[in-house]
Amino acid sequence: MHIVLLALSLILVAAGSGILARFMPRIPLPILQIAIGALLAGLNTPLDINLEPETFMLLFVPPLLFADAWQFPQRELTSLRHPIIALAVGLVLFTVVGAGFLIHWLLPNLPLAVCFALAAILSPTDAVAVSAISGKLGVPPRLMHILEGESLMNDASALVSLKFAVAAAMTGAFSFGQVSLQFALITFIGISVGIGLAFIFSTIRRKLIDRRGTESSTEILLVMLMIPFAAYLIAEHLEGSGILAAVSAGITINRTELKRYAQTRTRMQMNHFWEILTFLLNAMVFLLLGLQLPDIIGGAIEVSLNNARSFSLAELVFYVVVISLALMLLRLFWIMGAVYLSRLSSRRRRSAHVPLSSGVMAVGTMAGIRGTITLAAALSLPLTLPGGEPFPGRDLVIFLATGVILFTLLLGSITLPLLLRRMDKPDDSWRDEEARSARHAASLAAIEAIESWYHEAQKTHESEIERSTLTEVSARMISYYRNLMTINDKRSSSERHEYDQRFSREMRLTAIRAERREYYRLRSIHQIDDDTLRRLVRELDLVEMALASSAR
């Protein structure tokens, strides 16, 4: 009963934090949630939880990475693969080595393997936090896709690096050659398991569900929810990377979903479900951090490494600031090096080089904000060594990771809006042109389908009234799509056309809300029953969602 009440309480507090964030838009949501958790801990509320590291990793990391991979745009993942891989793999290894040695220099009594583990924990970034901080200013789309791809991929590479660092700390042995071979093996196993499970899911869905003629969206959603956990557990059991398994499963299912264009209800339910689950898991991670923050601070202060004196809070804060700034500098050096190499490569191939402004480089550097995965990785450190001794410096590592998260969030919330205001607004006209071209092609396909359906229907409906009605309806529908093509062919730069679109949408939304109020009024005076009300309101909800999404 205690764990049930605890889970329900955390869900309630998570929802409350989201509502409170609407009244404090300038405070990043993760910081607000950590503060709420710390406040609840200070008030001695019964919200205390001690998850085993393995359990914590299983509950939070696979579904979060799977959701990010499933929702990531495939075209951008392919076209921007070079900068994404450079940041997600190259920068992670550069950070692990550079920050690892720096941490060991700052804390010489902390074992080198643990220093590398902390560096691996700090290497993944959080694109969701960047998006939340940038707010209405918005990061340039191409840069944002790179940051999102980096955040997705570097989670996997960082956690794999952490696995090796923890293994070295546990055993005290490290061989570069053996590690390289093992790295390749666990990567292959993890990716294979993820792709395999995704294709099994797709096959079952196609052969056993789709052919029945119904969507069965609830069953599909429940099976899909199990995929990241199954991929993680199977890959770990086979001594592969469960993280890579969850990521590769998400990417593969994203690709196979392109064939499910007819499943409207399933697609809508999946989008809403994963949006809710991602928010809840992120919120619970930061709330749990806040709840444990007093113990983390106390544990870090009391840490004594190799019989050395314990740390003061001021010393710990100093280490957090130095490590955070070092991470930013390492990121800046890597970006500058990547830009320089790209320029050299363009000269050798005599191809055009896309210049990268200092403003974009600055935003890319300050976007190195740490978040959920860093915290989850820190809390997943083992409690003891194989011999039963406490894991060296575990409380100190968790404190430093927590401090870096808070520092980078605060620094990003101050600097990113300032940098983005000074940047030129990106030219998104190509997106409008792309959408216009797609709508034109879709309208042509719709007209062709209507004409084909009309000729087939004429063969099965012989009465005069049926034939005349078919002709009238098909002519009206074809006229609608031809008018739509004419409207779409106009340039969006036309001021009158923009006003026409906006006013039409606002008037339609006003009318829909009036219709909905009338349906509820009719239900309140018992002129329609609940089933009729739900059916009519659902029709309006779908239309309103379509209009709202077109306004974005």
PDB file of C-alpha atoms in Angstrom, residues 6 15 43 69 127-128 154 183 219 314 325 421 468 528 548:
ATOM      1  CA  LEU A   6       3.786   7.049  -2.989  1.00  0.00           C
ATOM      2  CA  ALA A  15       0.845  17.391 -12.425  1.00  0.00           C
ATOM      3  CA  LEU A  43       8.816  19.503   5.361  1.00  0.00           C
ATOM      4  CA  ALA A  69      13.932   7.933 -30.945  1.00  0.00           C
ATOM      5  CA  ALA A 127      17.527  19.008 -25.891  1.00  0.00           C
ATOM      6  CA  VAL A 128      14.119  19.113 -24.159  1.00  0.00           C
ATOM      7  CA  ASN A 154      24.859  10.753 -26.947  1.00  0.00           C
ATOM      8  CA  PHE A 183      32.305  -2.168 -27.061  1.00  0.00           C
ATOM      9  CA  GLU A 219      -3.804  -3.417 -27.648  1.00  0.00           C
ATOM     10  CA  ALA A 314      31.716  25.960  -0.546  1.00  0.00           C
ATOM     11  CA  LEU A 325      32.666  25.601 -17.160  1.00  0.00           C
ATOM     12  CA  ARG A 421      17.401  37.595 -29.366  1.00  0.00           C
ATOM     13  CA  SER A 468     -27.938  11.935 -59.553  1.00  0.00           C
ATOM     14  CA  ILE A 528     -30.043  13.907 -26.234  1.00  0.00           C
ATOM     15  CA  ALA A 548      -5.400  23.993 -34.010  1.00  0.00           C
TER      16      ALA A 548
END
